[in-house]
Coordinates of C-alpha atoms and ligand atoms in Angstrom, one line a residue:
M1 CA -28.8 -1.3 5.2
S2 CA -26.8 -4.6 4.6
L3 CA -23.3 -4.5 3.4
D4 CA -24.3 -5.5 0.0
T5 CA -26.7 -2.8 -0.3
T6 CA -24.5 -0.7 0.5
V7 CA -21.4 -1.9 -2.0
Q8 CA -23.7 -1.7 -4.9
T9 CA -24.8 1.7 -4.4
R10 CA -21.9 3.4 -4.1
E11 CA -20.6 1.5 -7.5
Q12 CA -23.8 3.0 -8.9
V13 CA -23.4 5.9 -11.4
R14 CA -26.0 8.7 -10.5
I15 CA -28.2 9.6 -13.9
F16 CA -30.6 12.3 -15.2
V17 CA -32.9 11.2 -18.1
T18 CA -33.8 14.6 -19.8
G19 CA -36.4 15.4 -22.9
S20 CA -37.8 12.9 -25.3
C21 CA -37.5 10.5 -28.0
D22 CA -39.5 7.4 -29.3
G23 CA -38.8 5.0 -27.3
L24 CA -37.1 7.2 -24.1
D25 CA -40.1 6.4 -21.7
Q26 CA -39.4 2.1 -21.9
L27 CA -35.2 2.7 -21.6
R28 CA -35.8 5.1 -18.9
D29 CA -38.0 2.1 -16.6
A30 CA -35.2 -0.3 -17.7
L31 CA -32.5 1.8 -16.2
E32 CA -34.6 2.2 -13.4
R33 CA -34.4 -1.1 -12.7
H34 CA -30.8 -2.0 -14.0
G35 CA -28.3 -2.1 -10.6
E36 CA -25.7 -0.5 -11.7
V37 CA -27.1 2.8 -12.2
E38 CA -29.8 5.4 -10.3
L39 CA -32.2 7.1 -12.1
V40 CA -32.1 10.7 -9.5
G41 CA -34.8 12.2 -11.7
S42 CA -36.2 12.6 -15.0
S43 CA -38.3 15.4 -16.9
P44 CA -38.5 15.9 -20.5
G45 CA -38.1 19.8 -20.1
V46 CA -35.0 20.9 -18.7
R47 CA -36.1 24.2 -17.2
E48 CA -38.2 22.3 -14.8
S49 CA -35.6 20.1 -13.3
A50 CA -33.1 22.8 -13.1
A51 CA -32.9 22.2 -9.2
T52 CA -32.1 18.2 -9.5
L53 CA -29.2 19.2 -12.3
T54 CA -27.4 22.0 -10.6
G55 CA -28.1 20.2 -7.2
G56 CA -27.8 16.2 -8.2
H57 CA -23.9 16.0 -7.7
L58 CA -24.8 14.2 -11.3
Q59 CA -22.6 11.9 -13.4
V60 CA -24.5 11.6 -16.4
V61 CA -27.5 13.4 -18.1
L62 CA -28.9 11.1 -20.9
H63 CA -30.7 13.7 -22.8
G64 CA -33.2 12.5 -25.4
T65 CA -33.9 14.7 -28.7
R66 CA -37.1 14.8 -31.6
S67 CA -34.1 16.8 -33.7
A68 CA -32.3 15.6 -36.6
S69 CA -29.5 18.4 -36.3
L70 CA -27.6 19.0 -33.0
P71 CA -29.7 20.0 -30.2
V72 CA -27.3 23.4 -30.0
D73 CA -30.1 24.6 -27.6
E74 CA -31.3 22.0 -25.2
I75 CA -27.5 21.0 -24.3
A76 CA -26.6 24.6 -23.6
A77 CA -30.1 24.8 -21.5
I78 CA -28.3 21.5 -19.5
R79 CA -25.3 22.9 -19.4
E80 CA -26.2 25.7 -17.3
H81 CA -27.0 23.6 -14.7
T82 CA -24.3 21.3 -15.2
R83 CA -20.8 19.7 -16.8
A84 CA -22.0 16.5 -16.4
P85 CA -21.0 14.0 -19.7
I86 CA -24.3 14.2 -21.7
I87 CA -25.3 11.5 -23.8
L88 CA -27.7 12.1 -26.4
L89 CA -30.7 9.6 -27.7
A90 CA -31.8 9.8 -30.8
S91 CA -34.9 7.9 -32.8
G92 CA -34.8 7.9 -37.0
E93 CA -32.8 9.4 -39.0
A94 CA -30.2 11.4 -37.2
S95 CA -27.0 11.0 -39.6
A96 CA -26.9 14.8 -39.2
L97 CA -26.8 14.7 -35.7
L98 CA -23.6 12.2 -35.5
E99 CA -21.6 14.1 -37.4
E100 CA -22.0 17.5 -35.7
A101 CA -21.9 15.2 -32.6
L102 CA -18.3 14.7 -33.3
D103 CA -16.9 18.2 -32.5
S104 CA -19.3 18.8 -29.4
D105 CA -19.5 18.8 -25.9
V106 CA -21.5 15.8 -25.9
A107 CA -19.6 12.1 -25.2
D108 CA -22.1 9.9 -27.2
V109 CA -24.6 9.8 -29.4
L110 CA -27.4 6.2 -29.2
L111 CA -30.0 5.5 -31.7
L112 CA -32.6 4.0 -29.6
P113 CA -34.6 1.1 -29.8
Q114 CA -31.0 0.1 -27.9
M115 CA -30.4 -2.9 -25.5
T116 CA -30.4 -1.2 -21.9
E117 CA -27.0 -3.1 -21.4
N118 CA -25.4 -1.0 -24.3
V119 CA -26.6 2.5 -22.5
V120 CA -25.5 0.9 -19.4
F121 CA -21.9 0.5 -21.5
S122 CA -22.1 3.7 -22.7
V123 CA -23.1 5.3 -19.1
R124 CA -19.7 4.1 -17.9
K125 CA -17.7 5.7 -20.5
A126 CA -19.1 8.8 -20.1
T127 CA -17.9 8.9 -16.4
K128 CA -14.5 8.3 -16.6
S129 CA -14.4 10.2 -19.7
G130 CA -16.1 13.6 -17.5
H131 CA -13.2 13.5 -15.1
R132 CA -11.2 14.5 -17.8
V133 CA -13.6 17.0 -20.0
T134 CA -11.6 20.4 -19.9
G135 CA -13.9 22.4 -22.5
V136 CA -15.8 22.2 -24.8
G137 CA -15.2 19.7 -26.7
S138 CA -11.7 18.9 -26.5
P139 CA -10.7 16.0 -25.8
A140 CA -9.0 14.1 -22.9
R141 CA -5.2 14.3 -22.6
R142 CA -4.5 10.6 -22.5
G143 CA -1.7 9.5 -24.9
R144 CA -2.4 7.2 -28.0
I145 CA -1.0 3.2 -27.9
V146 CA 0.1 2.4 -32.1
T147 CA 1.0 -0.8 -32.0
V148 CA 3.3 -2.6 -34.6
F149 CA 2.8 -6.3 -35.2
S150 CA 2.9 -8.7 -37.9
P151 CA 3.4 -12.1 -37.3
K152 CA 6.2 -12.9 -39.3
G153 CA 9.7 -11.6 -39.0
G154 CA 12.0 -9.2 -41.1
T155 CA 8.6 -7.7 -42.6
G156 CA 9.4 -4.4 -41.9
K157 CA 7.9 -4.2 -37.7
T158 CA 10.8 -2.1 -36.6
V159 CA 11.5 0.2 -39.8
T160 CA 7.9 1.2 -39.3
S161 CA 8.2 1.7 -35.8
T162 CA 11.0 3.9 -35.4
N163 CA 10.6 5.6 -38.4
L164 CA 6.6 6.2 -37.4
A165 CA 7.8 7.5 -33.9
S166 CA 10.3 10.0 -35.8
A167 CA 7.6 11.7 -38.0
F168 CA 5.4 12.1 -34.7
A169 CA 7.7 13.8 -32.7
K170 CA 9.6 15.6 -35.2
Y171 CA 7.1 16.6 -38.1
E172 CA 3.8 16.3 -35.8
G173 CA 5.5 18.0 -33.0
K174 CA 3.8 15.3 -31.0
R175 CA 5.8 14.3 -27.3
T176 CA 6.5 10.2 -28.1
L177 CA 7.9 7.1 -26.6
L178 CA 8.6 4.2 -28.7
V179 CA 8.3 0.8 -26.8
D180 CA 11.0 -1.6 -27.6
L181 CA 8.7 -4.8 -27.1
D182 CA 10.9 -7.2 -28.5
L183 CA 11.9 -8.2 -25.5
Q184 CA 14.6 -10.4 -26.5
F185 CA 16.2 -9.4 -30.2
G186 CA 14.5 -5.7 -30.0
D187 CA 16.7 -3.6 -32.5
A188 CA 14.9 -0.1 -32.4
A189 CA 17.5 1.3 -30.3
I190 CA 19.9 0.5 -33.5
M191 CA 17.8 1.7 -35.7
L192 CA 17.8 4.8 -34.4
G193 CA 21.6 5.1 -33.9
I194 CA 21.4 4.9 -30.2
E195 CA 23.4 3.3 -27.9
P196 CA 21.0 3.1 -24.5
E197 CA 22.4 3.2 -21.0
K198 CA 18.7 2.1 -19.6
T199 CA 16.7 -0.5 -20.7
I200 CA 12.6 -1.1 -20.0
Y201 CA 14.7 -4.1 -18.2
D202 CA 16.9 -1.6 -16.1
L203 CA 12.9 0.4 -15.5
V204 CA 11.0 -2.8 -14.6
V205 CA 13.4 -4.0 -11.9
A206 CA 14.1 -0.7 -10.4
P207 CA 12.5 -0.4 -6.9
G208 CA 9.4 1.3 -6.1
E209 CA 6.4 2.7 -7.6
L210 CA 5.9 3.2 -11.6
D211 CA 5.4 6.4 -12.3
S212 CA 6.4 9.8 -15.2
E213 CA 9.1 11.1 -13.5
K214 CA 10.4 8.0 -12.9
L215 CA 9.9 6.7 -16.6
A216 CA 11.8 9.5 -17.6
G217 CA 14.3 8.9 -15.8
Y218 CA 14.4 5.4 -17.9
T219 CA 14.4 7.0 -21.3
T220 CA 16.9 8.1 -24.1
R221 CA 16.0 11.2 -26.3
H222 CA 17.0 10.8 -30.1
A223 CA 17.4 13.8 -32.1
S224 CA 13.9 13.6 -33.8
G225 CA 12.2 14.6 -30.1
L226 CA 10.8 10.5 -29.3
D227 CA 12.0 9.2 -26.4
I228 CA 12.6 5.7 -26.6
L229 CA 12.5 2.8 -24.0
P230 CA 14.6 0.2 -25.5
A231 CA 14.3 -3.5 -25.1
P232 CA 17.2 -5.1 -22.6
V233 CA 19.8 -5.7 -23.7
R234 CA 20.5 -9.5 -22.4
P235 CA 17.6 -12.1 -24.1
E236 CA 17.5 -14.0 -21.0
D237 CA 16.3 -10.2 -19.2
A238 CA 12.9 -10.6 -20.9
E239 CA 10.9 -12.6 -18.6
L240 CA 11.6 -9.8 -15.8
V241 CA 9.1 -7.9 -18.4
T242 CA 6.0 -9.0 -17.0
E243 CA 2.7 -8.5 -18.1
T244 CA 1.5 -6.6 -15.0
K245 CA 4.9 -4.2 -15.3
L246 CA 4.2 -3.4 -19.0
S247 CA 0.6 -2.8 -18.0
R248 CA 1.4 -0.2 -15.5
L249 CA 3.8 1.1 -17.6
L250 CA 1.4 1.6 -20.0
E251 CA -1.0 3.6 -17.9
V252 CA 2.2 6.2 -16.9
A253 CA 3.2 6.7 -20.3
R254 CA 0.1 7.7 -21.3
E255 CA 0.0 10.4 -18.8
S256 CA 2.7 11.4 -20.3
Y257 CA 3.4 11.2 -23.8
D258 CA 0.5 11.8 -27.0
V259 CA 1.7 8.7 -28.8
I260 CA 3.6 5.6 -27.3
V261 CA 4.6 4.0 -30.5
V262 CA 4.9 -0.3 -29.5
D263 CA 7.6 -2.0 -31.3
T264 CA 6.9 -5.9 -31.2
S265 CA 8.1 -9.1 -32.2
P266 CA 6.4 -11.6 -33.9
F267 CA 4.4 -13.2 -31.4
F268 CA 0.9 -13.5 -29.1
H269 CA 3.2 -13.4 -25.2
G270 CA 1.8 -12.0 -21.7
P271 CA 3.2 -8.4 -22.1
M272 CA 1.6 -8.4 -25.9
L273 CA -1.6 -9.4 -24.6
A274 CA -1.0 -6.6 -22.1
T275 CA -0.3 -3.9 -25.0
L276 CA -3.4 -5.0 -27.0
D277 CA -6.0 -4.9 -24.3
R278 CA -4.6 -1.1 -24.6
T279 CA -3.5 -0.6 -28.2
D280 CA -5.7 2.2 -29.9
E281 CA -4.7 1.5 -33.5
L282 CA -2.9 -1.7 -34.6
L283 CA -0.6 -1.3 -37.1
L284 CA -0.5 -4.9 -39.0
I285 CA 2.3 -5.0 -41.4
C286 CA 1.9 -7.5 -44.3
G287 CA 3.9 -7.5 -47.3
L288 CA 4.0 -8.9 -51.1
D289 CA 4.4 -12.9 -50.0
V290 CA 2.3 -16.1 -49.5
P291 CA 3.6 -16.8 -46.6
T292 CA 3.4 -13.5 -44.8
L293 CA 0.3 -13.6 -46.2
K294 CA -0.6 -16.9 -44.4
N295 CA 0.4 -15.9 -41.3
V296 CA -1.2 -12.3 -41.4
R297 CA -4.7 -14.7 -41.8
L298 CA -4.1 -16.7 -39.2
A299 CA -2.9 -13.1 -36.8
L300 CA -6.1 -11.7 -37.7
Q301 CA -7.9 -15.0 -36.6
T302 CA -6.4 -14.7 -33.8
L303 CA -6.6 -11.1 -33.3
E304 CA -10.2 -11.7 -33.3
L305 CA -10.2 -14.8 -30.7
L306 CA -9.0 -12.4 -28.1
A307 CA -11.9 -10.4 -29.3
F308 CA -9.6 -7.5 -30.5
P309 CA -12.2 -4.9 -32.1
Q310 CA -11.6 -4.9 -35.6
N311 CA -12.1 -1.0 -36.7
R312 CA -9.0 -0.8 -34.8
I313 CA -6.4 -2.9 -37.2
R314 CA -4.8 -1.3 -40.2
V315 CA -2.9 -3.1 -42.8
V316 CA 0.0 -1.9 -43.5
L317 CA 1.3 -3.2 -46.8
N318 CA 5.5 -2.9 -47.1
R319 CA 7.4 -2.6 -50.0
A320 CA 3.6 -2.4 -51.6
N321 CA 5.5 -1.6 -55.2
T322 CA 8.0 -4.3 -55.4
K323 CA 7.0 -6.6 -58.4
V324 CA 6.3 -10.0 -57.5
G325 CA 3.4 -11.1 -58.9
M326 CA 1.4 -10.0 -56.3
K327 CA -1.5 -7.0 -56.0
R328 CA -2.3 -5.2 -53.3
S329 CA -6.2 -6.2 -54.4
E330 CA -5.1 -10.1 -54.3
V331 CA -4.1 -9.3 -51.0
E332 CA -7.3 -7.4 -49.6
G333 CA -9.0 -10.5 -51.1
A334 CA -6.9 -13.2 -49.4
L335 CA -7.0 -11.3 -46.0
D336 CA -10.7 -9.9 -46.6
V337 CA -9.0 -6.8 -45.3
K338 CA -8.8 -3.3 -46.7
V339 CA -5.3 -2.6 -47.1
R340 CA -5.4 0.6 -45.2
F341 CA -1.4 2.3 -45.9
E342 CA 0.9 1.7 -48.4
V343 CA 4.9 1.6 -48.2
P344 CA 7.1 1.5 -50.6
S345 CA 10.4 -0.8 -50.9
D346 CA 13.2 2.2 -51.2
R347 CA 17.0 1.7 -51.0
A348 CA 17.4 4.8 -48.5
V349 CA 15.9 2.2 -45.9
P350 CA 18.7 -0.4 -45.9
I351 CA 20.9 2.8 -45.8
A352 CA 19.5 4.4 -43.0
V353 CA 18.8 1.5 -41.0
N354 CA 23.1 0.7 -41.2
R355 CA 23.8 4.5 -40.9
G356 CA 21.3 3.6 -37.0
N357 CA 19.3 7.1 -38.6
P358 CA 15.2 6.7 -39.6
A359 CA 14.9 7.3 -43.5
V360 CA 11.9 9.8 -42.9
L361 CA 14.6 12.3 -41.3
A362 CA 17.3 11.1 -43.1
E363 CA 15.7 11.0 -46.7
S364 CA 13.0 12.8 -46.1
G365 CA 12.4 13.9 -49.7
S366 CA 12.1 10.1 -50.7
D367 CA 8.6 8.2 -51.3
F368 CA 9.1 5.9 -48.1
A369 CA 9.3 8.9 -45.9
K370 CA 6.4 10.7 -47.5
A371 CA 4.5 7.5 -47.2
V372 CA 5.9 7.7 -43.2
R373 CA 4.5 10.8 -42.6
S374 CA 1.2 10.9 -44.5
M375 CA 0.6 7.7 -41.7
A376 CA 1.5 9.6 -38.9
K377 CA -0.5 12.1 -39.8
A378 CA -3.8 10.0 -40.5
L379 CA -3.3 8.7 -37.5
Q380 CA -4.2 11.7 -35.8
P381 CA -6.8 11.6 -33.0
A382 CA -9.3 13.6 -34.4
E383 CA -9.1 10.7 -37.3
A384 CA -9.3 8.3 -34.8
A385 CA -12.1 10.2 -32.6
K386 CA -14.4 10.4 -35.3
A387 CA -14.0 6.7 -36.2
Q388 CA -14.7 5.6 -32.4
K389 CA -17.7 7.6 -32.6
K390 CA -19.0 6.3 -35.4
K391 CA -18.8 2.8 -34.0
L392 CA -20.5 3.8 -30.7
F393 CA -23.5 4.9 -33.0
R394 CA -24.8 2.7 -33.2
K395 CA -28.6 0.6 -33.0
G396 CA -29.2 -1.9 -30.4
Ligands
ATP1 N1 10.4 0.1 -47.1 C1 11.2 -0.5 -47.3 N2 12.2 -0.5 -48.0 C2 13.6 -1.0 -48.2 N3 13.9 -1.9 -47.0 C3 12.9 -2.2 -45.7 C4 11.9 -1.8 -46.0 N4 11.0 -1.8 -45.2 C5 12.5 -3.3 -44.9 N5 13.1 -3.4 -44.9 C6 14.2 -3.9 -44.9 O1 14.0 -5.3 -44.1 C7 15.0 -5.1 -43.1 C8 13.7 -5.8 -41.6 O2 12.8 -4.7 -41.6 P1 12.7 -4.9 -40.2 O3 14.1 -5.1 -39.0 O4 12.2 -3.7 -39.2 O5 11.9 -6.0 -39.7 P2 11.0 -7.1 -38.7 O6 9.8 -7.3 -38.9 O7 11.0 -5.9 -36.9 O8 12.0 -7.7 -38.4 P3 11.8 -8.9 -36.9 O9 10.5 -9.3 -36.8 O10 13.1 -9.5 -37.1 O11 12.0 -8.0 -36.0 C9 15.1 -3.7 -42.6 O12 16.9 -4.0 -42.0 C10 15.4 -2.6 -44.0 O13 16.6 -3.2 -44.5
MG2 MG1 12.3 -5.9 -35.7

């Protein structure tokens, strides 16, 4: 065996194909020829393949089904033999199946016919989540990254991120980290009334490998329960927070926190791009004024050029109730994207900013606080996971 072949074999994902549905035979033949997977075997019936399913050290099972609803018995039969992630393959009308699969022990659902590359992509993805399967239907413990961005200064990024992070920690009971990525002039700590001893700069210049324990030594706890990693104290220190350092930081943070809220500056700099690569939900803050609208439109185009998935963008209309001769529908028309959240202008906000206590906590009965709390609720993983799975249920 040549070195090349050895390397290729090592990288292949071991799959097994069971069940039947239209297009499955063709897909199986295509997968057999595909270099990234190793087809260990295939059989229409689960029982006949029990030995391979049990002893095959399989990484993924692809199961074709003709059922219009979730084939609970077929899945249970596979589960008797292996804990490998299952990808369901269906043909025809299967919307009930999709709906039921959302909360089930199924890694993905694909509707055939499907491009082989899409299936291989899904297989690779399933192997990654497969290591973290903690029980039937329970998703992996991996923090979500919510990035708050706007291409214009003063639109309410820091107000939104500090209040949202406080709401996640205080009202949703989430282990929350707020990262201030407005590296030169970040003021998230001030808005929270915190005078930090350590900042993101101290963390990235500290010697040694970064891990969760080390991260914990550089964060500051706020009364709401959130941890903050503030921006560097001196603007010139910003450049030491490199793309590579930030990538590692976010990966580590995901292991220890449920949610990581990232406040940003109005620029697409290196660390911001590293953050976008890992962002689960991008809150794009917009206001009811023409210059902001123009820049948000440009930002949407840039995000498209960066291949940032559009379904992760949530437009937030800040100060939505201000009477300035522009309506929500006009914003949506100009951006060609729906507004997902509205946050009202509220006197409580500037007062809270000056006191260093987020309005969502200080004025919990205000309209602003209610809007932020419902945003925090809507950004829960369950909803996001459903949206994600719907996206994956695509026709080839
Ligand atoms: N919903 C709101 N109601 C009332 N005031 C608000 C609201 N949102 C923001 N503000 C006010 O606008 C100011 C600017 O907001 P913020 O600092 O969050 O903007 P930013 O986008 O982070 O700006 P920068 O780009 O400079 O960091 C705040 O100090 C606050 O007083
Ligand atoms: Mg700011």
